[in-house]
Short mmCIF file of C-alpha atoms in Angstrom, two decimals:
data_model
loop_
_atom_site.label_atom_id
_atom_site.label_comp_id
_atom_site.label_asym_id
_atom_site.label_seq_id
_atom_site.Cartn_x
_atom_site.Cartn_y
_atom_site.Cartn_z
CA MET A 1 -12.79 -21.32 -20.69
CA GLN A 2 -12.76 -18.53 -23.26
CA ASN A 3 -15.72 -16.84 -21.53
CA LYS A 4 -13.90 -16.84 -18.17
CA THR A 5 -10.85 -15.32 -19.87
CA ARG A 6 -13.02 -12.58 -21.43
CA ILE A 7 -14.62 -11.78 -18.08
CA LEU A 8 -11.24 -11.69 -16.33
CA ALA A 9 -9.91 -9.35 -19.03
CA LEU A 10 -13.01 -7.15 -18.68
CA LEU A 11 -12.54 -6.98 -14.92
CA GLY A 12 -8.87 -6.05 -15.38
CA VAL A 13 -9.72 -3.29 -17.83
CA SER A 14 -12.56 -2.13 -15.58
CA THR A 15 -10.21 -1.95 -12.61
CA ALA A 16 -7.69 0.04 -14.66
CA ILE A 17 -10.37 2.50 -15.80
CA ALA A 18 -11.67 2.85 -12.24
CA MET A 19 -8.11 3.54 -11.05
CA ILE A 20 -7.63 6.18 -13.75
CA LEU A 21 -10.89 7.86 -12.73
CA SER A 22 -9.81 7.75 -9.07
CA TYR A 23 -6.48 9.32 -9.98
CA ILE A 24 -8.17 12.07 -12.01
CA GLU A 25 -10.42 12.78 -9.05
CA PHE A 26 -7.40 12.80 -6.73
CA LEU A 27 -5.73 15.43 -8.95
CA LEU A 28 -8.79 17.70 -9.12
CA PRO A 29 -9.08 20.49 -6.57
CA PRO A 30 -11.84 20.10 -3.99
CA ILE A 31 -15.28 20.93 -5.35
CA PHE A 32 -16.07 23.11 -2.35
CA SER A 33 -12.93 23.92 -0.40
CA ALA A 34 -15.02 25.16 2.53
CA VAL A 35 -16.68 21.74 2.82
CA PRO A 36 -14.07 18.95 3.09
CA GLY A 37 -14.63 15.43 1.86
CA ILE A 38 -16.97 16.10 -1.03
CA LYS A 39 -16.01 14.17 -4.14
CA MET A 40 -17.84 13.01 -7.25
CA GLY A 41 -16.96 9.33 -6.98
CA LEU A 42 -16.10 9.02 -10.67
CA ALA A 43 -14.95 5.40 -10.33
CA ASN A 44 -18.49 4.43 -9.35
CA VAL A 45 -19.50 4.76 -13.00
CA ILE A 46 -17.56 1.54 -13.57
CA ILE A 47 -18.99 -0.17 -10.49
CA ILE A 48 -22.59 0.58 -11.51
CA PHE A 49 -21.84 -0.49 -15.08
CA LEU A 50 -20.54 -3.86 -13.82
CA LEU A 51 -23.46 -4.25 -11.43
CA TYR A 52 -25.86 -4.00 -14.37
CA LYS A 53 -23.85 -5.65 -17.16
CA LEU A 54 -22.19 -8.48 -15.24
CA ASP A 55 -23.03 -9.24 -11.62
CA PHE A 56 -22.61 -8.24 -7.99
CA LYS A 57 -19.46 -10.32 -7.45
CA SER A 58 -17.68 -8.66 -10.37
CA ALA A 59 -18.65 -5.16 -9.21
CA LEU A 60 -17.63 -6.02 -5.64
CA ALA A 61 -14.24 -7.38 -6.74
CA VAL A 62 -13.41 -4.33 -8.85
CA SER A 63 -14.59 -2.00 -6.09
CA PHE A 64 -12.46 -3.79 -3.49
CA VAL A 65 -9.32 -3.83 -5.65
CA ARG A 66 -9.81 -0.17 -6.58
CA VAL A 67 -10.20 0.87 -2.93
CA CYS A 68 -7.09 -1.09 -1.96
CA LEU A 69 -4.94 0.28 -4.78
CA SER A 70 -6.23 3.86 -4.47
CA SER A 71 -5.56 3.88 -0.72
CA LEU A 72 -2.11 2.43 -1.27
CA LEU A 73 -1.22 4.92 -4.01
CA PHE A 74 -3.05 8.09 -2.95
CA GLY A 75 -3.90 7.69 0.72
CA THR A 76 -3.19 6.13 4.09
CA SER A 77 -4.43 3.22 6.17
CA LEU A 78 -7.10 5.53 7.57
CA THR A 79 -8.08 6.45 4.01
CA PHE A 80 -8.48 2.74 3.33
CA LEU A 81 -10.73 2.28 6.36
CA TYR A 82 -13.04 5.14 5.36
CA SER A 83 -13.09 4.19 1.68
CA PHE A 84 -13.56 0.48 2.32
CA CYS A 85 -16.49 0.93 4.69
CA GLY A 86 -18.14 3.50 2.43
CA ALA A 87 -17.63 1.40 -0.71
CA MET A 88 -18.89 -1.84 0.84
CA LEU A 89 -22.03 -0.25 2.31
CA SER A 90 -22.59 1.54 -0.97
CA ILE A 91 -22.32 -1.49 -3.23
CA CYS A 92 -24.49 -3.64 -0.95
CA LEU A 93 -27.26 -1.04 -0.81
CA MET A 94 -27.00 -0.43 -4.57
CA LEU A 95 -27.55 -4.16 -5.09
CA VAL A 96 -30.64 -4.04 -2.85
CA ALA A 97 -31.97 -0.96 -4.68
CA LYS A 98 -31.37 -2.61 -8.06
CA ARG A 99 -33.09 -5.84 -7.00
CA ILE A 100 -36.12 -4.02 -5.59
CA GLY A 101 -36.69 -2.92 -9.16
CA CYS A 102 -38.37 0.44 -8.57
CA PHE A 103 -35.16 2.46 -8.91
CA SER A 104 -33.64 3.65 -12.17
CA THR A 105 -29.89 3.55 -12.70
CA VAL A 106 -29.80 7.13 -11.43
CA GLY A 107 -31.77 6.14 -8.34
CA VAL A 108 -29.40 3.24 -7.65
CA SER A 109 -26.47 5.62 -8.07
CA ILE A 110 -27.98 8.12 -5.63
CA VAL A 111 -28.44 5.31 -3.10
CA GLY A 112 -24.77 4.46 -3.65
CA GLY A 113 -23.55 8.03 -3.26
CA VAL A 114 -25.50 8.75 -0.08
CA SER A 115 -24.75 5.37 1.50
CA HIS A 116 -21.04 5.72 0.74
CA ASN A 117 -21.06 8.98 2.70
CA LEU A 118 -23.10 7.33 5.47
CA GLY A 119 -20.55 4.54 5.79
CA GLN A 120 -17.71 7.03 6.02
CA ILE A 121 -19.51 9.15 8.61
CA ALA A 122 -20.19 6.03 10.71
CA VAL A 123 -16.49 5.17 10.64
CA ALA A 124 -15.56 8.76 11.50
CA MET A 125 -17.91 8.69 14.49
CA LEU A 126 -16.23 5.50 15.74
CA VAL A 127 -12.65 6.60 15.03
CA LEU A 128 -13.07 10.12 16.41
CA ARG A 129 -15.40 8.97 19.21
CA THR A 130 -17.83 11.77 18.59
CA TYR A 131 -21.40 11.68 17.41
CA GLU A 132 -21.52 15.37 16.52
CA ILE A 133 -19.86 14.66 13.21
CA GLY A 134 -23.09 12.90 12.27
CA TYR A 135 -24.65 16.30 11.63
CA TYR A 136 -22.29 16.60 8.68
CA MET A 137 -24.31 13.83 7.02
CA ALA A 138 -26.92 16.40 5.96
CA VAL A 139 -24.34 18.17 3.79
CA LEU A 140 -22.96 14.87 2.50
CA ALA A 141 -26.46 13.58 1.67
CA VAL A 142 -26.99 16.58 -0.61
CA SER A 143 -23.58 16.18 -2.26
CA GLY A 144 -24.08 12.40 -2.56
CA THR A 145 -27.41 12.98 -4.27
CA ILE A 146 -25.99 15.48 -6.74
CA ALA A 147 -22.99 13.28 -7.50
CA GLY A 148 -25.29 10.25 -7.72
CA VAL A 149 -27.34 11.91 -10.44
CA PHE A 150 -24.25 12.70 -12.51
CA ILE A 151 -22.68 9.25 -12.00
CA GLY A 152 -26.00 7.50 -12.61
CA LEU A 153 -26.64 9.33 -15.87
CA THR A 154 -23.14 8.52 -17.08
CA ALA A 155 -23.48 4.87 -16.07
CA ALA A 156 -26.91 4.62 -17.73
CA PHE A 157 -25.37 5.89 -20.96
CA LEU A 158 -22.62 3.27 -20.80
CA ILE A 159 -25.06 0.50 -19.91
CA LYS A 160 -27.19 1.39 -22.91
CA TYR A 161 -24.46 1.81 -25.51
CA VAL A 162 -21.61 -0.48 -24.46
CA LYS A 163 -22.29 -4.02 -25.62
CA LEU A 164 -20.48 -6.92 -23.97
CA SER A 165 -19.82 -9.96 -26.10
CA ARG A 166 -20.90 -13.22 -24.44
CA LYS A 167 -19.01 -15.50 -26.88
#
């Protein structure tokens, strides 16, 4: 019972940290104002950390709660749709990349960053009923890769130096 309580507390703290990182990112000005939609995805540091230190279900739960709360606090129902689809595709493909075993933490993070953008572009194509927006994926693939490197390096540092007690 004590172990379940520790894990629940860890997931609560992880969700809070992910929300703080989302809020910080919300407050920051756009990285490239000429190119809308590019963000670092700071909260994904926590998701990758959980994916490696705990399990897929824990990472999925924190990701889902963070998307819901972030959309409620900082966005709209359309924001939720884009974020939800991007986050779910991202975490599923990160799990696959991790399980394949030939990707480093940075590689898994890059897969997550690019696939998050892919999920959002797919939703945009359906919502806007235009396939031309798909060309924007080239720009988002580059930004997702760059962000993925940064997020992956940060997550790798946390994975290496943050010890979780299993008592």
